[in-house]
Coordinates of C-alpha atoms and ligand atoms in Angstrom, one line a residue:
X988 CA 73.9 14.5 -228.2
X989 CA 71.2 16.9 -226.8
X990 CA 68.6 15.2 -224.9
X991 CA 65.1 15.0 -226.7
X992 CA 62.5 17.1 -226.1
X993 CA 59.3 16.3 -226.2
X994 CA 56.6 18.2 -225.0
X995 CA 53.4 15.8 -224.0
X996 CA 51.0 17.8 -226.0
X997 CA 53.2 16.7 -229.2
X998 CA 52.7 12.9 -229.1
X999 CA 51.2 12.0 -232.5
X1000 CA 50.0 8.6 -233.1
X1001 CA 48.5 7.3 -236.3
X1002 CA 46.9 3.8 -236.5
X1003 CA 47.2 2.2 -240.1
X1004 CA 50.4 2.9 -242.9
X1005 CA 48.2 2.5 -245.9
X1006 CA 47.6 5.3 -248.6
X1007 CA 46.6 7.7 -246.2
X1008 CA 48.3 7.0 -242.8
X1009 CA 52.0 6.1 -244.2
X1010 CA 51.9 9.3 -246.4
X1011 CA 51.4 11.2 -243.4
X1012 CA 53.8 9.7 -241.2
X1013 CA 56.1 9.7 -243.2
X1014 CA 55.6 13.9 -244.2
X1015 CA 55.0 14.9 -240.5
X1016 CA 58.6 12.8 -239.6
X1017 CA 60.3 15.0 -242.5
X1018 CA 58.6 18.0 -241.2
X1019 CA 58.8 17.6 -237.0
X1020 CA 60.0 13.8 -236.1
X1021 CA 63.3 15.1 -237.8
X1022 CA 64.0 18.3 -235.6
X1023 CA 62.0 16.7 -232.3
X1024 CA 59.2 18.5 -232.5
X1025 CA 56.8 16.0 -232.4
X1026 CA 57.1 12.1 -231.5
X1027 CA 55.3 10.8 -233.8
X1028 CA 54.4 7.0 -234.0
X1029 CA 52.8 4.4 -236.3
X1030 CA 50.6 1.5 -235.3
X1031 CA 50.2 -0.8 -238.2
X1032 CA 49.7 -4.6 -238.1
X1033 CA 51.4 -5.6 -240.7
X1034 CA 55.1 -5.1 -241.5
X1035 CA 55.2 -4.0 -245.0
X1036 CA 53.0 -1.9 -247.2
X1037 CA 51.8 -2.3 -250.8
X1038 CA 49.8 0.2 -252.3
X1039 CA 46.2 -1.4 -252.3
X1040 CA 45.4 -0.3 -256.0
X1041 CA 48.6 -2.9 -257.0
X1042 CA 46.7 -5.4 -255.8
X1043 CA 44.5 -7.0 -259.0
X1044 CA 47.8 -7.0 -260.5
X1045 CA 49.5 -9.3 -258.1
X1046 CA 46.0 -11.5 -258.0
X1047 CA 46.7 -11.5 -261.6
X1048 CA 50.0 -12.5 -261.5
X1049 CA 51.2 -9.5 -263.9
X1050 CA 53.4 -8.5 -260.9
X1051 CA 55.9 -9.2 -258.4
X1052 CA 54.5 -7.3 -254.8
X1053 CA 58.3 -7.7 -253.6
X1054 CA 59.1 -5.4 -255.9
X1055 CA 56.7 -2.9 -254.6
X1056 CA 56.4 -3.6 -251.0
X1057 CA 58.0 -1.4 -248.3
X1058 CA 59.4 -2.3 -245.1
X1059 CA 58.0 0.0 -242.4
X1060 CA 60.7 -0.5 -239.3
X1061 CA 63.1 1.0 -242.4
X1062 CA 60.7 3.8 -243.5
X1063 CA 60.3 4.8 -239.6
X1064 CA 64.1 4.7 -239.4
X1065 CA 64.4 6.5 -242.2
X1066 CA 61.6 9.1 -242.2
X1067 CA 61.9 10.1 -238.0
X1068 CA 58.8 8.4 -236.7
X1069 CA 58.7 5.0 -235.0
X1070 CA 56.7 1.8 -236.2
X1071 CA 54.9 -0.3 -233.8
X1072 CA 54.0 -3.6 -235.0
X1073 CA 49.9 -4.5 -233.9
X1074 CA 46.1 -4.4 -234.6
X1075 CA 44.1 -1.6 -232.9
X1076 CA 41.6 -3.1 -230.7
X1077 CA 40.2 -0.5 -228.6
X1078 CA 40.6 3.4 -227.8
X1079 CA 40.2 5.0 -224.3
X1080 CA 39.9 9.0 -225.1
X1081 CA 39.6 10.0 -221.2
X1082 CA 42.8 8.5 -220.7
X1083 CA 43.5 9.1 -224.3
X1084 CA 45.4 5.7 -225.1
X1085 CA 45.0 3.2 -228.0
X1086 CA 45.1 -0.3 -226.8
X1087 CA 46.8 -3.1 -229.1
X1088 CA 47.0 -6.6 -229.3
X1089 CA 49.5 -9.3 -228.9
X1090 CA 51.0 -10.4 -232.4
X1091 CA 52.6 -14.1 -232.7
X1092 CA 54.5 -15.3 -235.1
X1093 CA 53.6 -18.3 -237.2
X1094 CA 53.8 -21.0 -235.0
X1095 CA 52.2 -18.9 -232.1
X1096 CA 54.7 -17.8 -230.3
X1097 CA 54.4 -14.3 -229.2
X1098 CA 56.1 -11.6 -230.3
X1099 CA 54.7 -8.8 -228.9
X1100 CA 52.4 -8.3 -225.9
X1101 CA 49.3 -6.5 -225.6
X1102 CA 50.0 -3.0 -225.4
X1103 CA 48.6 0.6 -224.8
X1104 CA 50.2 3.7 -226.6
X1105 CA 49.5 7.1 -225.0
X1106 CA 48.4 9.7 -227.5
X1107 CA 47.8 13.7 -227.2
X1108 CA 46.7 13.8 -230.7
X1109 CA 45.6 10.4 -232.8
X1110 CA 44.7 10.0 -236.3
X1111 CA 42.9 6.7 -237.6
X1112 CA 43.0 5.9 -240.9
X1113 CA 42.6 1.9 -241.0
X1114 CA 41.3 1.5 -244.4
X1115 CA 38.5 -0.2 -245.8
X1116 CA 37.2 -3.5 -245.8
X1117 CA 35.2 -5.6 -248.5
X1118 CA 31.3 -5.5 -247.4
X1119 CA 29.9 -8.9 -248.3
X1120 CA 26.6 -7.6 -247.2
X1121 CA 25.6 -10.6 -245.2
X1122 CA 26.0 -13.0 -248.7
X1123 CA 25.7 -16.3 -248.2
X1124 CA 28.8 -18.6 -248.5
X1125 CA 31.3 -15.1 -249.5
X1126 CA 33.9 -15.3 -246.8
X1127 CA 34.2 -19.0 -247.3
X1128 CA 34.6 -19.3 -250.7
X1129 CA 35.5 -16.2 -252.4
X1130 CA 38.3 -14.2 -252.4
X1131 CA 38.3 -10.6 -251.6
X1132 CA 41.3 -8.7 -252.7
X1133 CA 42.3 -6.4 -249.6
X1134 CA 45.9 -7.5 -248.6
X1135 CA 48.6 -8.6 -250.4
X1136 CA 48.4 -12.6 -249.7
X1137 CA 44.8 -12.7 -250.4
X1138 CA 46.2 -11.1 -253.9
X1139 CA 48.9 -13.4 -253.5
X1140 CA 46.7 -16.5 -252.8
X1141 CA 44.6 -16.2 -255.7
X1142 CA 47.0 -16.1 -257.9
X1143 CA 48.8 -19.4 -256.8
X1144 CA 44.9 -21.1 -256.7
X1145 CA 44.7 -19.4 -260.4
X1146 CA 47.8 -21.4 -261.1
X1147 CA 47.5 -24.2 -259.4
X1148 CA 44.2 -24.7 -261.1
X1149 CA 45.8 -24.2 -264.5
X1150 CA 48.8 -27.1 -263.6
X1151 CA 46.0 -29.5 -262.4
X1152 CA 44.5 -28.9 -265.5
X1153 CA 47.1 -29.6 -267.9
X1154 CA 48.2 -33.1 -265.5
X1155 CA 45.1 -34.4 -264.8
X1156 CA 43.8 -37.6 -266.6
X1157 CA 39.9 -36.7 -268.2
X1158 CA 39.1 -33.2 -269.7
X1159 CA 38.5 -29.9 -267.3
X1160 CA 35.8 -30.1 -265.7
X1161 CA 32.8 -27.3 -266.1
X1162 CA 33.5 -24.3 -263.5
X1163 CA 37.5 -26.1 -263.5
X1164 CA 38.8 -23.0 -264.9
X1165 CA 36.3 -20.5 -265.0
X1166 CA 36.7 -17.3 -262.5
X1167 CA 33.5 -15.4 -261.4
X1168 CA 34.3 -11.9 -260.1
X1169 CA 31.5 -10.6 -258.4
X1170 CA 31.5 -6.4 -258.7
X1171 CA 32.4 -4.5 -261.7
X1172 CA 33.9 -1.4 -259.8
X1173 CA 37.3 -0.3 -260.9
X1174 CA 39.0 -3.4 -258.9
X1175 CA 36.3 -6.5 -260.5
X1176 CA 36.6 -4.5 -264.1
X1177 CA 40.5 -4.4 -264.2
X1178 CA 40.9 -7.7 -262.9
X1179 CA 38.9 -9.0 -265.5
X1180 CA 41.1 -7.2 -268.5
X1181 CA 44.6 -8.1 -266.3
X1182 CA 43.2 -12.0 -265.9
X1183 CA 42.1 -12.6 -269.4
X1184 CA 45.7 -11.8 -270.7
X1185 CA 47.4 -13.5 -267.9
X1186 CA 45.8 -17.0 -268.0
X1187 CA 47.1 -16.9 -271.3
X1188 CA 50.3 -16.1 -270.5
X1189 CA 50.4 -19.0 -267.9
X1190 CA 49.0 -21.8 -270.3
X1191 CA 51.5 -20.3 -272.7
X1192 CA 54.0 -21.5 -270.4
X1193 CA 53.7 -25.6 -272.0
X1194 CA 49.9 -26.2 -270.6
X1195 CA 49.2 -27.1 -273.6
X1196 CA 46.4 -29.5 -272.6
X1197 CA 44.6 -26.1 -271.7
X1198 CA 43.0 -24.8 -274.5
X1199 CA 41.7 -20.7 -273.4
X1200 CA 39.5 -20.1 -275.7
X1201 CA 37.5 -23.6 -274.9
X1202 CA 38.3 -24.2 -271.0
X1203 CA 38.5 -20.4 -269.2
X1204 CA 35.8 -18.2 -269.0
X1205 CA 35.7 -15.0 -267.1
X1206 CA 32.5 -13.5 -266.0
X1207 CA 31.8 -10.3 -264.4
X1208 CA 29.0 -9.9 -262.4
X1209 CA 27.2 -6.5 -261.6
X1210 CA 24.0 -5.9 -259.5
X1211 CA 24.0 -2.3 -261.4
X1212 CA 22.5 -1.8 -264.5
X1213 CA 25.9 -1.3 -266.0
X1214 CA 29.7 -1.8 -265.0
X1215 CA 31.2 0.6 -263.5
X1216 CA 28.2 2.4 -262.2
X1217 CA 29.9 5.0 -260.0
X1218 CA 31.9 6.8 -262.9
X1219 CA 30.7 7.9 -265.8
X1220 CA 28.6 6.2 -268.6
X1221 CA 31.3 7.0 -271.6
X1222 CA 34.0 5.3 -269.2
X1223 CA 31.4 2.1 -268.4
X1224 CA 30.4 2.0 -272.8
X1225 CA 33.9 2.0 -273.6
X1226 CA 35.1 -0.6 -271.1
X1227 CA 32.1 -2.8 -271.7
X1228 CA 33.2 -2.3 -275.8
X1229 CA 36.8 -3.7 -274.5
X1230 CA 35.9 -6.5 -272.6
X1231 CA 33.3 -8.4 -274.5
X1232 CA 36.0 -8.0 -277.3
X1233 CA 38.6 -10.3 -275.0
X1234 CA 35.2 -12.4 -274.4
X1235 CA 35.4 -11.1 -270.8
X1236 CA 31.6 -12.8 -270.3
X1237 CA 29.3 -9.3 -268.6
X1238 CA 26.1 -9.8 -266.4
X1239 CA 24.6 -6.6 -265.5
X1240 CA 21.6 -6.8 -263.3
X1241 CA 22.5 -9.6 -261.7
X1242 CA 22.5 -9.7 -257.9
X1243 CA 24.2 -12.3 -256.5
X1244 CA 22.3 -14.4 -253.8
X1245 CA 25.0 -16.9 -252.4
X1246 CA 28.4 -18.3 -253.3
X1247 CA 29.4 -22.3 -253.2
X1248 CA 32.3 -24.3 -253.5
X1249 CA 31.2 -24.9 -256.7
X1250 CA 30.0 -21.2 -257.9
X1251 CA 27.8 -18.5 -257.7
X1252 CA 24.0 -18.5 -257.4
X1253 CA 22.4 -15.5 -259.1
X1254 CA 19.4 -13.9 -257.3
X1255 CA 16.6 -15.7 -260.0
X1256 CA 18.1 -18.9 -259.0
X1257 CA 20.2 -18.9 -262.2
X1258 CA 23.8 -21.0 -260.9
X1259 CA 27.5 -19.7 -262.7
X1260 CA 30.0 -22.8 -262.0
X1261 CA 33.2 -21.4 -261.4
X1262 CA 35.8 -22.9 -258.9
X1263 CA 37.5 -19.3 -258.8
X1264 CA 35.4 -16.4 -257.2
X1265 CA 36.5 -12.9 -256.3
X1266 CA 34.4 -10.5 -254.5
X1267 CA 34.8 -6.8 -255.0
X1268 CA 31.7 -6.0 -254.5
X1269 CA 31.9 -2.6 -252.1
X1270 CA 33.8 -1.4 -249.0
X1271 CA 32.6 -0.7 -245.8
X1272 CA 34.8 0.6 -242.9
X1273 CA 36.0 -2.0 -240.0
X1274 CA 33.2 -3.1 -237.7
X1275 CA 35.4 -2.0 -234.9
X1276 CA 35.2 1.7 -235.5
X1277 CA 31.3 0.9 -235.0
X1278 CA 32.2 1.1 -231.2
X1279 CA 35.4 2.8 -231.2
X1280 CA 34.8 4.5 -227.3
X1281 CA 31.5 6.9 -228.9
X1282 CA 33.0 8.4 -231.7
X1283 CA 30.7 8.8 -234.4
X1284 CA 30.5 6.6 -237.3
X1285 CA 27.8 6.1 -240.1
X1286 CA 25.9 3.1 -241.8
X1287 CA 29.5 2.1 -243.7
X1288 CA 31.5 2.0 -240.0
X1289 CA 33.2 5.3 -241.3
X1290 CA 34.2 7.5 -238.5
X1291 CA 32.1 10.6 -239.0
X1292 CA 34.5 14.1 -239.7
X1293 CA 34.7 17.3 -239.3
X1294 CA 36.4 19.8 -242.9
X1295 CA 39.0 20.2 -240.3
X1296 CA 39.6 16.0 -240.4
X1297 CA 38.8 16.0 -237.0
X1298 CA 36.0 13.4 -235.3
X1299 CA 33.0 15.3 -234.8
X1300 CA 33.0 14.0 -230.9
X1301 CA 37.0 14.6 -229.9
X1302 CA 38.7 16.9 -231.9
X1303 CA 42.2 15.3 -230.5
X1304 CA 40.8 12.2 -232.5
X1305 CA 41.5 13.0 -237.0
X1306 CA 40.2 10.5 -239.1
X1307 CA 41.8 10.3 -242.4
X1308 CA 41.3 8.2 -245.9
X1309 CA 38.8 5.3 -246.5
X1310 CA 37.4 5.2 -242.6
X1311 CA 36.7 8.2 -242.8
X1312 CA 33.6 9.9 -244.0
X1313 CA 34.5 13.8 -244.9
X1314 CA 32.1 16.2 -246.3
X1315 CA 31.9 16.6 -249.6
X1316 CA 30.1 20.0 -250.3
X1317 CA 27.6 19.6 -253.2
X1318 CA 27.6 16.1 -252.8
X1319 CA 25.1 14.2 -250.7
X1320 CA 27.7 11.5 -250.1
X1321 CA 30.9 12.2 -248.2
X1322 CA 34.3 12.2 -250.2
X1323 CA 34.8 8.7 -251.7
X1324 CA 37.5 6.2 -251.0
X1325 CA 40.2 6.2 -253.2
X1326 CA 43.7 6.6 -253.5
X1327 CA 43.6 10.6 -254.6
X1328 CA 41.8 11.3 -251.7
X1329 CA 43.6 9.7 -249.2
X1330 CA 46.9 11.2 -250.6
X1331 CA 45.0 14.7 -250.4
X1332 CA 44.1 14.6 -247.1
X1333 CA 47.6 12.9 -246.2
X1334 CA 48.8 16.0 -247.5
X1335 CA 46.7 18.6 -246.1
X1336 CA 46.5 16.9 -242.2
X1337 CA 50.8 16.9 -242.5
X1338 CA 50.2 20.5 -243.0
X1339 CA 47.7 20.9 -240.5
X1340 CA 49.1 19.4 -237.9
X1341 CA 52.7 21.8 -237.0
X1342 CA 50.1 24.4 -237.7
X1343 CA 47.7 23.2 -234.5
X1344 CA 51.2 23.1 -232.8
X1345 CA 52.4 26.6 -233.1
X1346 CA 48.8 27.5 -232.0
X1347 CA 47.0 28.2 -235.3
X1348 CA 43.8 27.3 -236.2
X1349 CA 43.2 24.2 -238.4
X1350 CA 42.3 25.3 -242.3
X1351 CA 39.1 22.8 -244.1
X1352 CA 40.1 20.4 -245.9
X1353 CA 38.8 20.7 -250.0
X1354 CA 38.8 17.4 -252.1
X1355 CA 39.7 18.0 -255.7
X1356 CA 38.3 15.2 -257.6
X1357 CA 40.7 14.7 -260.8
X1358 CA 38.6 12.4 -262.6
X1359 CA 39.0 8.4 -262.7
X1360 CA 41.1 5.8 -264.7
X1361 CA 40.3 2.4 -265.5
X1362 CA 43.7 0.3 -266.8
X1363 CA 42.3 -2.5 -269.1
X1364 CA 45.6 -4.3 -268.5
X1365 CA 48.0 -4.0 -271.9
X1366 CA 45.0 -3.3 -273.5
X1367 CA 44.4 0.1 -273.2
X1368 CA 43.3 2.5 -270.1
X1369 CA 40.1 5.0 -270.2
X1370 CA 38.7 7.3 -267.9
X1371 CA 37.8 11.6 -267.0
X1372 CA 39.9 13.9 -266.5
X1373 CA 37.8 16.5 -264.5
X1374 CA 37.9 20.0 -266.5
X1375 CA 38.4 22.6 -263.5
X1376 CA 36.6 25.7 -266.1
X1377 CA 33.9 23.1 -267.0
X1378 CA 33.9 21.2 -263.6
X1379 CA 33.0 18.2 -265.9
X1380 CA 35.1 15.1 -266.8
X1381 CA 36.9 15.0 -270.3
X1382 CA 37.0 11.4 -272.0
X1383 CA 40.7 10.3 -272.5
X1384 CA 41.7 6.7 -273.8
X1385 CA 45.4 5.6 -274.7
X1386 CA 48.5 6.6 -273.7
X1387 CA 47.4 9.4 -272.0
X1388 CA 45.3 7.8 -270.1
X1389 CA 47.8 5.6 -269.4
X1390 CA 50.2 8.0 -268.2
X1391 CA 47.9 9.8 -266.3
X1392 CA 47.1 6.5 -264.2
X1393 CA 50.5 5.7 -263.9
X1394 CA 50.8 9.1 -262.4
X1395 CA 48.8 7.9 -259.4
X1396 CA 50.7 5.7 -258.2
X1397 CA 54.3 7.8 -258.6
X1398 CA 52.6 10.8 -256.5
X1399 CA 52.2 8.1 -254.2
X1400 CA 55.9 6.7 -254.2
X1401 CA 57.2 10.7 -254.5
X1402 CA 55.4 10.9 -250.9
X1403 CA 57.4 8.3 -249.6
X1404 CA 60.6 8.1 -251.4
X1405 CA 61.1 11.2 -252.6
X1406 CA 61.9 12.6 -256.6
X1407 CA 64.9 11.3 -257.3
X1408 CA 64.3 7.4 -255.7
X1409 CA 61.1 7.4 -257.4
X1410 CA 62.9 8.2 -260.8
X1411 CA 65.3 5.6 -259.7
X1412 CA 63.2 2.9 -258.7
X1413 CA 61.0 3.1 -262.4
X1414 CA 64.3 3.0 -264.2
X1415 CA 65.7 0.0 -262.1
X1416 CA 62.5 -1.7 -262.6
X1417 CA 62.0 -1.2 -266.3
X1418 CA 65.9 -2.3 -266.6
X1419 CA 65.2 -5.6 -264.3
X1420 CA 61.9 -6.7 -265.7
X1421 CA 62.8 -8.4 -269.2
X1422 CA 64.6 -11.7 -267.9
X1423 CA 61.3 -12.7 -266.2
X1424 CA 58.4 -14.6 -267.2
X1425 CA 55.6 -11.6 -268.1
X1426 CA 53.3 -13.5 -265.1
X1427 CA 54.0 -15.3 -262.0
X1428 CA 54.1 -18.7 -262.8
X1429 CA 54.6 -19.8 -258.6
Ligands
FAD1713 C1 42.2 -3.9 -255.5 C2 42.0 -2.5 -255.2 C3 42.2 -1.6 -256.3 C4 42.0 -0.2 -256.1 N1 42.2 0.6 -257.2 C5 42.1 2.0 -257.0 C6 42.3 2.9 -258.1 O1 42.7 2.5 -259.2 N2 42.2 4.2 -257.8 C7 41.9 4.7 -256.6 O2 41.8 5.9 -256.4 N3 41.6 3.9 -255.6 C8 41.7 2.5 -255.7 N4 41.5 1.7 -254.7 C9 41.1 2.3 -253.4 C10 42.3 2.7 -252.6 O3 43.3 1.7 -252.6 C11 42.0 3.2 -251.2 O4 41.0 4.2 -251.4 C12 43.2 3.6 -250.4 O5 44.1 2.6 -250.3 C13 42.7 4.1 -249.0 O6 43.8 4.4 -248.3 P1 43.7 4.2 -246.7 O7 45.0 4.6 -246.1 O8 42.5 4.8 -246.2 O9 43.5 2.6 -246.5 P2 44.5 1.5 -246.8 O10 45.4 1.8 -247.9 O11 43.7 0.3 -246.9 O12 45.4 1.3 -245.5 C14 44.9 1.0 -244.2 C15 46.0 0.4 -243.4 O13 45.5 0.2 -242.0 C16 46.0 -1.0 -241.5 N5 45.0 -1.4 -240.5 C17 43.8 -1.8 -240.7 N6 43.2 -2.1 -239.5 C18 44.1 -1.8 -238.6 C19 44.1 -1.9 -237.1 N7 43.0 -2.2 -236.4 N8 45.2 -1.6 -236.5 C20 46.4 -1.3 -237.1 N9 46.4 -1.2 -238.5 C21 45.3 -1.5 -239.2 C22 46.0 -1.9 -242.8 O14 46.9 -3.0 -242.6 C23 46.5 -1.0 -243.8 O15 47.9 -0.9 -243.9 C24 41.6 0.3 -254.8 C25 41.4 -0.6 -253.8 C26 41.6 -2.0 -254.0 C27 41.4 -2.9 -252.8

């Protein structure tokens, strides 16, 4: 075997496999990890990934993450860049190394050291977090729906609380069974629509002390003036029409003030009991790229970038999807964190990058914004579709809509499967699914 060749100025590092960073690692390992070009590692502290726009579906029980996850040792093995398991906690750019922390196992044992990785070229993209801006009583008693177990653990408290329902001796209590979600972005909004449905499902299961229409009530709470306030008002009407028709209960203009064990406290004192709270309520980047060695980062943590993608104080340091805050032009915000942009500039850094290599100068990067979807669960899905001769969106409902959103997430799997797994993978799943409960009843 020839020996590998690596020149120093071709160590790549990229902290975080979500949307963003795993799409890139895994394209810039196809493209140089494969012939040694490049050494290209990832630093991610978890071990497997689930797209984060999956996750009101697992919260609602509608589906099983383990079909979705990935493992990322495999998809280093198998894509030519290596996976280092650990949290980012600090950068030194004169000596240009990312320092990591120990990880333990769950009895504490550890199972990596603290560790620094030497980079030549680095490229964060951590993600989001949920901002609870400063509310009272939100990180201890609502749920916010950023990983997979937080998904995970709502779901088994949504079901829990549905078993102790049907067992226990008196009649459910007021707030028992009711869920408050506290945002109605695209995550509160689609929850609500997925949740409705599933409850039912669960209940349907022999709770049959649980009576739906008299014990559960879903309310959706909005500081805006209307759900949905970032996309357009035809996508927030139509919605709004949707869910008051499930009975999904809407407060608009209601800012929330502090959450309890018992519920939420509505800013003109006005208390909703409900013993399930979810807050999706905003993102901010994490606190720790306030401070991350003087890189520049805004009022939302979001490291501050260049068109190019790189940081506008080390241009060996690329930030790339949520954390980061690109410009936009036209728009006095920066690009906005979703899914289609952190697969765009995925795409357009793995093309960037070989090109800095051979010498070239880096090209901007352009966001196309291709409208938004909103999946109402088995009910329908609505959203834009942004005209490119109009540069306005187009209303679409229905199948197409529903196609279109599936869409999303299959660009996503194409970047890391490949065409023909991704065909494969829909086909095993629709083949596997019908000998299962329609929600997770564990
Ligand atoms: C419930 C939900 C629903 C959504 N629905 C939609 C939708 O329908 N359409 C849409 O366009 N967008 C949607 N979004 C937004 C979309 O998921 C994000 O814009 C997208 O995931 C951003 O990709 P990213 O790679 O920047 O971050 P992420 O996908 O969050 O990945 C960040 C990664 O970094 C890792 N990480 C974090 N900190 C560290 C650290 N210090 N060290 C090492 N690793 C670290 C994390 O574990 C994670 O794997 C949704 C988000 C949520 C939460």
């Amino acid at each position: 075997m020839p020996e590998r060749i690596v020149q120093p100025s071709r160590r790549i590092v990229v902290v975080g496999g979500g949307a963003a960073g795993l799409e890139f690692v895994t394209a810039l390992g196809n493209r140089l990890g494969r012939r040694n070009l490049a050494e290209i590692t990832l630093i991610e502290k978890t071990r497997t990934h689930l797209w984060k726009p999956l996750l009101h579906s697992v919260a609602a029980g509608s589906m099983d993450p383990s079909e979705y996850e990935l493992n990322y040792l495999a998809q280093a093995h198998w894509h030519h860049f290596r996976f280092r398991f650990g949290e980012m906690t600090g950068l030194a750019r004169a000596e240009r190394l990312v320092h990591v922390a120990a990880t333990r196992d769950e009895e504490g044992r550890e199972i990596t050291p603290p560790r620094s990785f030497p980079y030549d070229t680095l490229v964060i993209a951590i993600g989001s977090v949920t901002n609870d801006f400063g509310t009272p009583g939100v990180a201890e008693h609502a749920i916010p729906l950023e990983t997979a177990e937080q998904a995970a653990r709502f779901n088994r408290r949504l079901v829990n609380a549905c078993i102790r329902a049907h067992a226990q001796p008196g009649p459910v209590r007021p707030g028992q069974l009711h869920v408050a979600i506290i945002g109605a972005g695209a995550t509160g909004t689609e929850l609500a629509a997925e949740l409705y449905q599933s409850v039912r499902e669960v209940v349907s299961y022999g709770l049959d002390r649980v009576d739906p229409e008299r014990d559960v009530r879903i309310v959706l709470i909005e500081a805006a003036e209307r759900i949905l306030p970032a996309l357009p008002a035809r996508i927030s009407e139509a919605t709004l029409t949707l869910l008051e028709r499930l009975g999904v209960e809407v407060r608009t203009g209601a800012r929330v003030s502090e959450v309890t064990a018992e519920g939420v406290r509505l800013a003109g004192g006005e208390f909703i009991p409900s013993e399930l709270v979810v807050w999706s309520a905003g993102v901010k980047a994490p606190d720790a790229l306030r401070a991350l060695d003087g890189l520049e980062a805004n009022r939302l943590n979001q490291l501050v970038a260049l068109p190019t993608l790189q940081t506008t104080r080390d241009p060996d340091v690329f930030a790339i999807g949520d954390c980061a805050a690109v410009p936009w032009p036209g728009h006095a915000d920066p690009v906005p964190p979703r899914a289609q942009a952190a697969h765009q500039e995925a795409s357009h850094l793995a093309r960037q990058l070989p090109r800095r290599i051979a010498g070239l100068p880096l090209q901007p990067f352009a966001y196309r914004d291709f409208g938004s979807l909103i999946s109402l669960g088995r009910y329908t899905t609505v959203g834009s579709l942004m005209g490119s001769l109009l540069g306005k969106g187009v209303f679409i409902e229905g199948v197409i809509a529903k196609l279109m959103y599936r869409s999303l997430y299959k660009m996503h799997e194409r970047a890391l499967y490949g065409t023909a797994a991704t065909l494969l993978g829909s086909l095993r799943r629709g083949l596997t699914r019908r000998p299962h409960p329609m929600v997770k009843l564990h």
